[in-house]
mmCIF file of C-alpha atoms and ligand atoms in Angstrom:
data_model
loop_
_atom_site.group_PDB
_atom_site.id
_atom_site.type_symbol
_atom_site.label_atom_id
_atom_site.label_comp_id
_atom_site.label_asym_id
_atom_site.label_seq_id
_atom_site.Cartn_x
_atom_site.Cartn_y
_atom_site.Cartn_z
ATOM 1 C CA MET A 197 71.854 122.013 82.533
ATOM 2 C CA SER A 198 68.693 119.835 81.308
ATOM 3 C CA ALA A 199 66.825 117.811 83.520
ATOM 4 C CA ILE A 200 68.460 114.467 82.320
ATOM 5 C CA GLY A 201 72.076 116.397 83.660
ATOM 6 C CA THR A 202 74.188 115.808 80.655
ATOM 7 C CA LEU A 203 77.222 117.124 79.671
ATOM 8 C CA GLU A 204 77.277 120.844 78.551
ATOM 9 C CA THR A 205 75.260 121.230 74.956
ATOM 10 C CA GLY A 206 77.991 121.952 72.705
ATOM 11 C CA ALA A 207 80.638 119.220 74.294
ATOM 12 C CA LEU A 208 77.469 116.787 73.922
ATOM 13 C CA GLN A 209 77.181 117.823 70.434
ATOM 14 C CA SER A 210 80.674 117.411 69.280
ATOM 15 C CA GLY A 211 81.694 114.776 72.105
ATOM 16 C CA LEU A 212 85.608 116.715 72.077
ATOM 17 C CA ASP A 213 84.837 120.695 72.348
ATOM 18 C CA PHE A 214 87.207 121.969 75.292
ATOM 19 C CA PRO A 215 86.930 123.367 77.559
ATOM 20 C CA ALA A 216 84.023 121.180 79.231
ATOM 21 C CA THR A 217 82.402 120.894 82.218
ATOM 22 C CA MET A 218 80.291 117.900 83.797
ATOM 23 C CA PRO A 219 77.530 118.885 86.515
ATOM 24 C CA ALA A 220 78.537 117.552 90.043
ATOM 25 C CA THR A 221 75.304 116.206 90.130
ATOM 26 C CA LEU A 222 76.035 113.455 87.637
ATOM 27 C CA SER A 223 78.152 111.944 90.668
ATOM 28 C CA THR A 224 76.213 113.276 93.357
ATOM 29 C CA ASP A 225 72.053 113.007 92.728
ATOM 30 C CA ASP A 226 70.418 109.853 94.133
ATOM 31 C CA THR A 227 68.031 110.015 90.627
ATOM 32 C CA ASN A 228 70.686 109.844 88.464
ATOM 33 C CA PHE A 229 72.436 106.795 90.050
ATOM 34 C CA ALA A 230 68.676 105.262 89.601
ATOM 35 C CA ARG A 231 68.701 106.483 85.815
ATOM 36 C CA GLU A 232 72.136 105.227 85.376
ATOM 37 C CA ARG A 233 71.059 101.762 87.041
ATOM 38 C CA ASP A 234 67.798 101.602 85.028
ATOM 39 C CA ARG A 235 69.158 102.986 81.263
ATOM 40 C CA LEU A 236 72.577 101.999 81.169
ATOM 41 C CA PHE A 237 73.280 99.063 83.798
ATOM 42 C CA ARG A 238 70.074 97.233 82.743
ATOM 43 C CA ARG A 239 70.740 97.580 79.145
ATOM 44 C CA ALA A 240 74.474 97.286 78.453
ATOM 45 C CA TRP A 241 76.566 94.144 78.133
ATOM 46 C CA LEU A 242 78.685 93.724 81.094
ATOM 47 C CA ALA A 243 81.759 91.807 81.666
ATOM 48 C CA ILE A 244 81.225 89.824 84.428
ATOM 49 C CA ALA A 245 83.806 86.800 84.461
ATOM 50 C CA ARG A 246 86.310 84.885 82.273
ATOM 51 C CA VAL A 247 85.999 81.483 80.707
ATOM 52 C CA GLU A 248 88.769 80.077 82.861
ATOM 53 C CA ASP A 249 86.275 80.670 85.849
ATOM 54 C CA VAL A 250 84.045 77.976 84.823
ATOM 55 C CA PRO A 251 86.858 75.674 82.680
ATOM 56 C CA ALA A 252 85.139 72.349 82.820
ATOM 57 C CA PRO A 253 81.509 70.807 82.020
ATOM 58 C CA TYR A 254 79.212 71.166 84.873
ATOM 59 C CA ASP A 255 81.408 74.032 86.598
ATOM 60 C CA PHE A 256 79.291 76.712 88.153
ATOM 61 C CA MET A 257 80.243 79.972 89.916
ATOM 62 C CA ARG A 258 77.724 82.842 91.826
ATOM 63 C CA PHE A 259 78.095 86.090 90.393
ATOM 64 C CA ALA A 260 76.700 89.637 91.350
ATOM 65 C CA ILE A 261 75.604 92.518 89.450
ATOM 66 C CA PRO A 262 75.490 94.411 92.586
ATOM 67 C CA THR A 263 74.413 97.842 90.751
ATOM 68 C CA VAL A 264 70.925 96.115 89.916
ATOM 69 C CA GLY A 265 71.193 93.720 92.911
ATOM 70 C CA THR A 266 71.214 90.739 90.532
ATOM 71 C CA ALA A 267 72.459 87.319 91.945
ATOM 72 C CA GLY A 268 73.522 84.712 89.343
ATOM 73 C CA ILE A 269 74.854 81.464 88.616
ATOM 74 C CA LEU A 270 77.303 80.964 85.595
ATOM 75 C CA VAL A 271 77.319 77.309 84.768
ATOM 76 C CA ARG A 272 78.819 75.474 81.765
ATOM 77 C CA ASP A 273 76.441 72.357 80.907
ATOM 78 C CA GLY A 274 77.428 69.164 79.625
ATOM 79 C CA ASP A 275 77.894 70.415 75.853
ATOM 80 C CA GLY A 276 80.580 72.929 76.960
ATOM 81 C CA LEU A 277 78.102 75.559 76.497
ATOM 82 C CA LEU A 278 77.526 78.669 79.257
ATOM 83 C CA ARG A 279 74.473 79.626 80.605
ATOM 84 C CA ALA A 280 73.628 82.125 83.048
ATOM 85 C CA PHE A 281 70.644 82.101 85.406
ATOM 86 C CA HIS A 282 69.144 84.492 88.247
ATOM 87 C CA ASN A 283 70.364 82.305 91.341
ATOM 88 C CA LYS A 284 66.394 81.859 92.555
ATOM 89 C CA CYS A 285 64.100 78.917 93.191
ATOM 90 C CA SER A 286 61.063 79.055 91.450
ATOM 91 C CA HIS A 287 59.015 77.885 93.920
ATOM 92 C CA ARG A 288 59.548 80.648 97.093
ATOM 93 C CA GLY A 289 62.308 82.595 95.668
ATOM 94 C CA VAL A 290 65.114 81.263 97.610
ATOM 95 C CA ALA A 291 68.481 81.591 96.275
ATOM 96 C CA LEU A 292 69.390 78.155 95.170
ATOM 97 C CA VAL A 293 73.078 77.910 95.085
ATOM 98 C CA CYS A 294 75.557 78.900 98.014
ATOM 99 C CA GLU A 295 78.744 78.113 96.809
ATOM 100 C CA ASP A 296 80.865 80.467 95.285
ATOM 101 C CA ARG A 297 81.665 77.691 92.826
ATOM 102 C CA GLY A 298 81.850 74.440 92.157
ATOM 103 C CA ASN A 299 81.002 71.163 89.665
ATOM 104 C CA ALA A 300 77.204 69.970 89.759
ATOM 105 C CA THR A 301 75.327 68.286 87.247
ATOM 106 C CA SER A 302 71.659 69.798 88.871
ATOM 107 C CA PHE A 303 70.890 72.410 91.428
ATOM 108 C CA ARG A 304 68.718 71.135 94.636
ATOM 109 C CA CYS A 305 67.256 74.077 96.346
ATOM 110 C CA PRO A 306 68.085 74.078 99.940
ATOM 111 C CA TYR A 307 64.702 74.719 101.465
ATOM 112 C CA HIS A 308 62.142 72.211 100.190
ATOM 113 C CA ALA A 309 64.695 70.217 97.334
ATOM 114 C CA TRP A 310 63.065 71.246 94.099
ATOM 115 C CA LEU A 311 65.523 70.222 91.393
ATOM 116 C CA TYR A 312 66.656 71.582 88.514
ATOM 117 C CA ASP A 313 69.308 70.499 85.217
ATOM 118 C CA VAL A 314 72.006 72.702 84.516
ATOM 119 C CA ASP A 315 70.270 73.981 81.610
ATOM 120 C CA GLY A 316 67.655 75.291 83.894
ATOM 121 C CA VAL A 317 64.932 72.636 83.528
ATOM 122 C CA LEU A 318 62.939 72.394 87.130
ATOM 123 C CA ARG A 319 63.373 68.460 87.021
ATOM 124 C CA GLY A 320 62.098 67.335 90.380
ATOM 125 C CA ILE A 321 59.234 68.649 92.890
ATOM 126 C CA PRO A 322 58.795 66.643 96.157
ATOM 127 C CA ASP A 323 55.290 65.696 96.836
ATOM 128 C CA SER A 324 54.313 66.786 93.177
ATOM 129 C CA GLY A 325 50.684 65.845 93.676
ATOM 130 C CA SER A 326 50.528 68.848 95.613
ATOM 131 C CA PHE A 327 52.014 71.237 92.885
ATOM 132 C CA GLN A 328 49.490 69.648 90.103
ATOM 133 C CA HIS A 329 48.974 73.379 88.725
ATOM 134 C CA VAL A 330 52.879 73.932 88.407
ATOM 135 C CA VAL A 331 53.837 73.662 84.796
ATOM 136 C CA ARG A 332 57.349 72.662 84.797
ATOM 137 C CA ALA A 333 58.102 73.960 81.365
ATOM 138 C CA GLU A 334 57.264 77.296 82.448
ATOM 139 C CA ASN A 335 58.965 77.189 85.809
ATOM 140 C CA GLY A 336 62.472 76.953 85.134
ATOM 141 C CA LEU A 337 65.657 78.854 86.089
ATOM 142 C CA LYS A 338 65.070 82.336 84.953
ATOM 143 C CA PRO A 339 67.698 82.907 82.452
ATOM 144 C CA ILE A 340 69.846 85.938 81.753
ATOM 145 C CA ALA A 341 71.572 86.579 78.277
ATOM 146 C CA CYS A 342 74.734 85.394 78.304
ATOM 147 C CA GLU A 343 77.328 85.592 75.659
ATOM 148 C CA THR A 344 81.297 84.921 75.307
ATOM 149 C CA TRP A 345 83.496 87.410 73.381
ATOM 150 C CA ASN A 346 87.380 86.294 73.536
ATOM 151 C CA GLY A 347 87.310 84.580 76.673
ATOM 152 C CA PHE A 348 85.447 87.549 78.533
ATOM 153 C CA VAL A 349 81.900 86.365 79.604
ATOM 154 C CA PHE A 350 78.951 89.328 79.059
ATOM 155 C CA VAL A 351 75.628 89.234 80.419
ATOM 156 C CA ASN A 352 72.721 91.627 79.821
ATOM 157 C CA LEU A 353 69.736 92.088 82.083
ATOM 158 C CA ALA A 354 67.580 93.664 79.024
ATOM 159 C CA GLN A 355 64.407 91.250 77.878
ATOM 160 C CA ASN A 356 65.489 91.813 74.307
ATOM 161 C CA PRO A 357 69.467 93.046 74.404
ATOM 162 C CA VAL A 358 71.681 94.458 71.135
ATOM 163 C CA PRO A 359 73.731 92.027 69.810
ATOM 164 C CA LEU A 360 76.807 91.583 72.073
ATOM 165 C CA LEU A 361 79.062 92.076 68.597
ATOM 166 C CA ASP A 362 77.207 95.529 67.773
ATOM 167 C CA PHE A 363 77.693 96.504 71.422
ATOM 168 C CA LEU A 364 81.187 95.751 71.286
ATOM 169 C CA GLY A 365 81.513 97.212 67.495
ATOM 170 C CA PRO A 366 84.978 97.829 66.152
ATOM 171 C CA PHE A 367 86.555 97.408 69.519
ATOM 172 C CA GLY A 368 85.297 93.661 69.291
ATOM 173 C CA ASP A 369 87.296 93.150 65.625
ATOM 174 C CA LEU A 370 90.467 94.875 66.734
ATOM 175 C CA PHE A 371 90.611 93.161 69.825
ATOM 176 C CA GLU A 372 89.598 89.697 68.910
ATOM 177 C CA PRO A 373 92.802 88.511 68.036
ATOM 178 C CA ILE A 374 94.576 89.299 71.491
ATOM 179 C CA PRO A 375 95.541 85.970 73.486
ATOM 180 C CA PHE A 376 94.037 86.830 76.608
ATOM 181 C CA HIS A 377 93.491 82.924 77.212
ATOM 182 C CA GLU A 378 97.535 82.808 77.681
ATOM 183 C CA TYR A 379 97.624 84.568 80.709
ATOM 184 C CA PRO A 380 94.803 82.768 82.878
ATOM 185 C CA THR A 381 95.873 82.898 86.153
ATOM 186 C CA GLY A 382 94.518 85.728 88.158
ATOM 187 C CA VAL A 383 94.577 87.214 91.435
ATOM 188 C CA GLU A 384 91.759 89.408 92.826
ATOM 189 C CA MET A 385 91.943 92.540 94.754
ATOM 190 C CA THR A 386 88.274 94.027 95.983
ATOM 191 C CA GLN A 387 87.364 97.299 97.995
ATOM 192 C CA THR A 388 84.460 99.538 98.569
ATOM 193 C CA VAL A 389 84.969 103.046 97.461
ATOM 194 C CA GLN A 390 82.981 106.032 99.123
ATOM 195 C CA GLY A 391 82.323 107.603 95.705
ATOM 196 C CA ASN A 392 81.226 107.543 92.076
ATOM 197 C CA TRP A 393 81.795 104.833 90.053
ATOM 198 C CA LYS A 394 82.737 107.288 87.111
ATOM 199 C CA GLY A 395 85.413 108.596 88.986
ATOM 200 C CA MET A 396 87.372 105.372 89.369
ATOM 201 C CA ILE A 397 87.268 105.150 85.508
ATOM 202 C CA ASP A 398 87.609 108.650 84.759
ATOM 203 C CA ALA A 399 91.177 107.992 87.315
ATOM 204 C CA SER A 400 92.596 106.218 84.724
ATOM 205 C CA GLY A 401 91.726 108.184 81.830
ATOM 206 C CA GLU A 402 94.489 110.428 82.392
ATOM 207 C CA GLY A 403 97.873 110.787 83.145
ATOM 208 C CA TYR A 404 97.542 114.460 84.172
ATOM 209 C CA HIS A 405 97.467 113.367 87.939
ATOM 210 C CA ILE A 406 100.454 111.134 88.041
ATOM 211 C CA SER A 407 103.146 113.796 88.539
ATOM 212 C CA SER A 408 101.434 115.150 91.624
ATOM 213 C CA LEU A 409 99.517 111.996 92.937
ATOM 214 C CA HIS A 410 101.393 109.440 92.135
ATOM 215 C CA ARG A 411 104.888 111.397 92.590
ATOM 216 C CA SER A 412 106.297 108.548 95.058
ATOM 217 C CA THR A 413 104.658 105.748 93.479
ATOM 218 C CA LEU A 414 104.134 105.584 90.111
ATOM 219 C CA HIS A 415 105.789 108.763 88.620
ATOM 220 C CA PRO A 416 109.320 107.808 88.628
ATOM 221 C CA GLN A 417 108.423 104.539 86.584
ATOM 222 C CA VAL A 418 106.840 106.320 83.925
ATOM 223 C CA ALA A 419 108.163 109.887 83.884
ATOM 224 C CA VAL A 420 109.998 111.157 80.782
ATOM 225 C CA ILE A 421 111.369 114.477 80.446
ATOM 226 C CA GLU A 422 109.657 114.880 76.746
ATOM 227 C CA ASN A 423 106.279 114.261 78.323
ATOM 228 C CA PRO A 424 106.043 116.070 81.859
ATOM 229 C CA PHE A 425 102.175 115.327 82.323
ATOM 230 C CA GLN A 426 102.030 111.753 81.116
ATOM 231 C CA ASP A 427 99.718 112.480 78.106
ATOM 232 C CA PHE A 428 98.362 109.106 76.727
ATOM 233 C CA HIS A 429 99.558 108.297 73.372
ATOM 234 C CA ASP A 430 97.566 107.265 70.297
ATOM 235 C CA PRO A 431 93.966 107.444 71.863
ATOM 236 C CA ARG A 432 91.409 105.487 69.607
ATOM 237 C CA TYR A 433 87.543 105.948 69.888
ATOM 238 C CA LEU A 434 86.056 102.233 69.150
ATOM 239 C CA GLY A 435 82.242 102.627 69.245
ATOM 240 C CA LEU A 436 81.297 102.731 72.895
ATOM 241 C CA HIS A 437 85.042 102.114 73.835
ATOM 242 C CA ALA A 438 88.479 103.079 73.617
ATOM 243 C CA THR A 439 92.220 102.679 74.115
ATOM 244 C CA ALA A 440 95.260 104.627 74.404
ATOM 245 C CA THR A 441 99.191 103.693 74.717
ATOM 246 C CA LEU A 442 101.312 104.854 77.629
ATOM 247 C CA GLY A 443 105.110 104.326 78.183
ATOM 248 C CA ARG A 444 107.827 103.995 81.183
ATOM 249 C CA ASN A 445 110.694 105.459 81.751
ATOM 250 C CA PRO A 446 113.623 103.296 80.691
ATOM 251 C CA GLU A 447 115.728 104.633 83.023
ATOM 252 C CA TRP A 448 114.243 103.793 86.002
ATOM 253 C CA LEU A 449 115.850 100.932 88.384
ATOM 254 C CA PRO A 450 113.974 100.089 92.108
ATOM 255 C CA THR A 451 115.929 102.038 94.814
ATOM 256 C CA THR A 452 115.153 99.786 97.640
ATOM 257 C CA PRO A 453 116.614 96.490 98.415
ATOM 258 C CA VAL A 454 113.320 94.851 98.437
ATOM 259 C CA ALA A 455 112.284 96.355 95.482
ATOM 260 C CA ARG A 456 115.695 95.074 93.563
ATOM 261 C CA PHE A 457 114.934 91.569 95.144
ATOM 262 C CA VAL A 458 111.583 91.411 93.185
ATOM 263 C CA LEU A 459 112.999 92.668 90.278
ATOM 264 C CA GLU A 460 115.855 90.090 89.902
ATOM 265 C CA THR A 461 113.031 87.643 90.767
ATOM 266 C CA ILE A 462 110.834 88.479 87.827
ATOM 267 C CA GLN A 463 113.558 89.536 85.371
ATOM 268 C CA GLN A 464 114.206 86.251 83.595
ATOM 269 C CA ASP A 465 110.299 86.007 82.528
ATOM 270 C CA TYR A 466 109.868 89.473 82.254
ATOM 271 C CA LEU A 467 112.899 89.686 79.804
ATOM 272 C CA GLU A 468 111.231 86.549 77.607
ATOM 273 C CA ASP A 469 108.088 88.494 77.667
ATOM 274 C CA LEU A 470 109.367 91.516 76.215
ATOM 275 C CA ARG A 471 111.128 89.308 73.802
ATOM 276 C CA ARG A 472 107.944 87.909 72.585
ATOM 277 C CA MET A 473 106.438 91.391 72.551
ATOM 278 C CA GLU A 474 109.103 92.738 70.111
ATOM 279 C CA ALA A 475 108.665 89.333 67.770
ATOM 280 C CA LYS A 476 104.906 89.977 67.698
ATOM 281 C CA GLN A 477 104.017 87.278 69.870
ATOM 282 C CA GLY A 478 101.839 87.271 73.227
ATOM 283 C CA ILE A 479 99.255 89.591 74.793
ATOM 284 C CA ALA A 480 101.288 92.806 74.287
ATOM 285 C CA GLY A 481 102.453 91.748 70.368
ATOM 286 C CA ALA A 482 99.429 91.653 68.743
ATOM 287 C CA PRO A 483 98.989 94.366 66.125
ATOM 288 C CA ALA A 484 96.050 96.246 68.074
ATOM 289 C CA ILE A 485 98.364 96.819 70.812
ATOM 290 C CA ASN A 486 100.439 99.916 70.695
ATOM 291 C CA ARG A 487 99.689 100.289 67.024
ATOM 292 C CA ILE A 488 102.193 103.077 66.963
ATOM 293 C CA ASN A 489 105.373 101.126 68.198
ATOM 294 C CA LEU A 490 106.028 103.426 71.475
ATOM 295 C CA PRO A 491 109.376 102.563 72.315
ATOM 296 C CA ASN A 492 109.608 101.392 76.133
ATOM 297 C CA PHE A 493 105.788 100.605 76.068
ATOM 298 C CA GLN A 494 104.214 99.917 79.281
ATOM 299 C CA ILE A 495 100.486 99.651 78.924
ATOM 300 C CA GLU A 496 97.658 99.528 76.435
ATOM 301 C CA ALA A 497 94.715 100.991 78.491
ATOM 302 C CA ILE A 498 91.536 100.007 77.524
ATOM 303 C CA THR A 499 87.679 101.389 78.524
ATOM 304 C CA LEU A 500 85.437 98.470 77.928
ATOM 305 C CA PHE A 501 82.176 100.308 78.487
ATOM 306 C CA PRO A 502 80.583 100.940 80.441
ATOM 307 C CA ASN A 503 82.484 99.831 83.833
ATOM 308 C CA SER A 504 85.558 97.710 83.066
ATOM 309 C CA LEU A 505 88.980 98.631 82.416
ATOM 310 C CA ILE A 506 91.721 96.320 80.958
ATOM 311 C CA GLN A 507 95.154 97.285 81.036
ATOM 312 C CA ILE A 508 97.480 95.210 78.659
ATOM 313 C CA ILE A 509 100.831 95.015 79.938
ATOM 314 C CA PRO A 510 104.505 92.974 78.525
ATOM 315 C CA ASN A 511 103.577 89.973 80.666
ATOM 316 C CA GLY A 512 99.885 90.076 81.432
ATOM 317 C CA TYR A 513 96.614 92.407 82.010
ATOM 318 C CA LEU A 514 94.842 93.875 84.780
ATOM 319 C CA TRP A 515 91.174 93.835 84.645
ATOM 320 C CA MET A 516 89.139 96.553 87.149
ATOM 321 C CA GLN A 517 85.042 96.280 87.237
ATOM 322 C CA TYR A 518 83.649 99.243 88.975
ATOM 323 C CA TRP A 519 80.103 98.292 90.307
ATOM 324 C CA PRO A 520 78.182 101.421 91.700
ATOM 325 C CA THR A 521 75.678 100.360 94.492
ATOM 326 C CA ALA A 522 74.527 103.899 95.256
ATOM 327 C CA VAL A 523 75.600 107.299 93.768
ATOM 328 C CA GLY A 524 78.682 107.720 96.184
ATOM 329 C CA ARG A 525 79.930 104.208 96.839
ATOM 330 C CA THR A 526 81.482 101.305 94.122
ATOM 331 C CA GLU A 527 82.270 98.129 94.500
ATOM 332 C CA THR A 528 85.894 97.503 93.037
ATOM 333 C CA SER A 529 87.367 94.244 91.882
ATOM 334 C CA ILE A 530 90.735 94.533 90.430
ATOM 335 C CA ARG A 531 92.230 91.196 88.648
ATOM 336 C CA LEU A 532 95.790 90.910 87.827
ATOM 337 C CA TYR A 533 96.840 88.107 85.228
ATOM 338 C CA GLY A 534 99.813 86.398 84.309
ATOM 339 C CA ARG A 535 101.033 83.395 81.894
ATOM 340 C CA LYS A 536 101.799 81.387 84.751
ATOM 341 C CA ALA A 537 101.303 81.224 88.559
ATOM 342 C CA PRO A 538 104.186 82.054 90.612
ATOM 343 C CA GLN A 539 105.884 78.322 92.359
ATOM 344 C CA THR A 540 108.595 79.296 94.644
ATOM 345 C CA HIS A 541 108.608 81.262 97.773
ATOM 346 C CA ARG A 542 110.789 83.808 96.158
ATOM 347 C CA GLU A 543 108.382 84.171 92.917
ATOM 348 C CA ILE A 544 105.437 83.985 95.427
ATOM 349 C CA PHE A 545 106.671 86.882 97.553
ATOM 350 C CA ALA A 546 107.748 88.361 94.430
ATOM 351 C CA ALA A 547 104.098 88.439 92.761
ATOM 352 C CA ALA A 548 102.762 89.659 95.829
ATOM 353 C CA HIS A 549 104.971 92.372 96.096
ATOM 354 C CA ILE A 550 103.958 93.530 93.058
ATOM 355 C CA GLN A 551 100.473 93.253 94.199
ATOM 356 C CA ALA A 552 101.105 95.605 96.821
ATOM 357 C CA GLN A 553 102.420 97.939 94.320
ATOM 358 C CA ALA A 554 99.736 98.170 92.302
ATOM 359 C CA ARG A 555 97.482 98.290 95.367
ATOM 360 C CA ASP A 556 99.275 101.216 96.544
ATOM 361 C CA VAL A 557 98.770 103.113 93.094
ATOM 362 C CA ILE A 558 94.920 102.183 93.384
ATOM 363 C CA THR A 559 94.187 103.318 97.019
ATOM 364 C CA GLU A 560 95.653 106.732 96.123
ATOM 365 C CA ASP A 561 93.546 107.075 93.202
ATOM 366 C CA ILE A 562 90.762 105.836 95.617
ATOM 367 C CA ALA A 563 91.372 108.524 98.419
ATOM 368 C CA MET A 564 90.901 110.924 95.501
ATOM 369 C CA VAL A 565 87.708 109.694 94.230
ATOM 370 C CA GLU A 566 86.364 109.827 98.008
ATOM 371 C CA LEU A 567 87.658 113.231 98.509
ATOM 372 C CA GLN A 568 86.247 113.800 95.226
ATOM 373 C CA GLN A 569 82.905 113.007 96.313
ATOM 374 C CA ILE A 570 82.842 114.968 99.404
ATOM 375 C CA GLY A 571 83.988 118.044 97.644
ATOM 376 C CA LEU A 572 81.022 117.739 94.545
ATOM 377 C CA THR A 573 78.243 116.680 97.427
ATOM 378 C CA SER A 574 79.218 119.812 99.232
ATOM 379 C CA ASP A 575 78.471 121.984 96.101
ATOM 380 C CA PRO A 576 75.783 120.265 93.716
ATOM 381 C CA GLU A 577 75.025 122.997 91.794
ATOM 382 C CA GLY A 578 78.658 123.092 90.864
ATOM 383 C CA GLN A 579 80.699 121.064 88.170
ATOM 384 C CA GLN A 580 83.756 119.310 87.359
ATOM 385 C CA ILE A 581 86.110 121.276 84.433
ATOM 386 C CA PHE A 582 87.516 118.987 81.622
ATOM 387 C CA GLY A 583 91.062 120.099 80.214
ATOM 388 C CA GLY A 584 92.443 119.183 76.915
ATOM 389 C CA SER A 585 94.418 116.233 78.234
ATOM 390 C CA GLU A 586 91.118 114.988 79.907
ATOM 391 C CA TYR A 587 89.370 113.808 76.569
ATOM 392 C CA LEU A 588 88.922 110.374 77.517
ATOM 393 C CA LEU A 589 87.042 111.531 80.493
ATOM 394 C CA LEU A 590 84.638 113.847 78.380
ATOM 395 C CA ARG A 591 84.009 111.068 76.028
ATOM 396 C CA PHE A 592 83.472 108.509 78.564
ATOM 397 C CA ASN A 593 80.643 110.684 80.208
ATOM 398 C CA ASN A 594 79.397 112.139 77.051
ATOM 399 C CA LEU A 595 78.717 108.449 75.921
ATOM 400 C CA ILE A 596 77.010 107.642 78.987
ATOM 401 C CA ALA A 597 74.913 110.439 78.796
ATOM 402 C CA ARG A 598 73.474 109.830 75.324
ATOM 403 C CA PHE A 599 73.282 105.781 76.267
ATOM 404 C CA ILE A 600 70.991 106.755 78.942
ATOM 405 C CA GLN A 601 68.957 108.886 76.608
ATOM 406 C CA ALA A 602 68.749 106.521 73.543
ATOM 407 C CA ASP A 603 65.609 104.754 73.221
ATOM 408 C CA ASP A 604 66.939 102.883 70.081
ATOM 409 C CA LEU A 605 70.134 101.366 71.326
ATOM 410 C CA SER A 606 70.946 99.921 67.944
ATOM 411 C CA LYS A 607 70.684 103.183 66.080
ATOM 412 C CA MET A 608 72.783 105.135 68.729
ATOM 413 C CA LEU A 609 75.145 102.243 68.173
ATOM 414 C CA GLN A 610 75.137 102.827 64.601
ATOM 415 C CA ASP A 611 75.608 106.503 65.075
ATOM 416 C CA LEU A 612 78.542 106.653 66.670
HETATM 417 S S1 FES B 201 62.168 77.917 98.033
HETATM 418 FE FE1 FES B 201 63.426 76.272 96.924
HETATM 419 S S2 FES B 201 62.128 74.215 97.190
HETATM 420 FE FE2 FES B 201 60.949 76.036 98.313
HETATM 421 FE FE1 FE2 B 202 96.173 107.246 89.125
#
């Protein structure tokens, strides 16, 4: 193992050689976390919000990048432009905005009442006579690079970040037509995981564990006899990012009364979504989704490098974010987006039940990532072994190593 803790040399060169291993220290060593924080999370574009989170002029929200300790404000100015700033008053550093979200034409610091416009300009200093040495033009809110792509809001903490479209590469072109905006209603679930963040991404990068770990939850819904280990279909490598297609079991029917009640409740809307998908409309009908026309399509599973997963389903999408705060601790956010919010009590119950089912599956994954952290920490000289069906994991961890090593990110992206 080299000092930088890369994958085995052969795997690193080809990206896809098998068998391949990954040193345990990549998931257990504090210095590796520091390297990921400084070389990956401080240099990559990070998806932090949807434009629907701040839809109107002067809407604002706080955001955090817990990996690097960034407290941010995302605000839409009077012209509709989105801007991001550090949530920090230039006077003595107090976090300026204390509400999670709101609408304001200016921000006033709660400490000594310095006033900022939503474009970050320092507008007012009480008792300005004692601050004549302060150049207002140089002491506005400190900006953070902020760009949007297809309704996702990205920030980048680097001084001179690579252009977002270069970072997105072929993924950005292929998935630009996907109408995420037609599915604006979201619910969010958050949880702290006592495990390494890469383990959470890896847990969604293979179907190998479905028949064992998820045997009583997800497995009956997806298992088909011709694909006993739920291999993903049609993997596509799109620069830093990747996507693959997953099917479902067309024979599956709910077995409990409550699950039948839920299915009956959503059935009409769901069938409408399936019809739209077959007519090549809606989120799952876009050409980039289910390129192979897999019958019984269930999920297009996208890895949005470095720390987001987007799973497109016939009636909406899930967006998972994994933010490491230490080598063995990860803050997770899982959002489910749909076409319309549930209205009736029955619909609200059904939506909550579906969320709970999703949570059950994710909780099973989280339990494994936490046990994995215990095992890998116990034997730091050990390794993880990737099999032939775990190619997305190998590639993802390989790309992290390359990104961390690269001094010239533009060149690294061109070489992908
Ligand atoms: S710290 Fe903000 S006005 Fe003093
Ligand atoms: Fe899983």
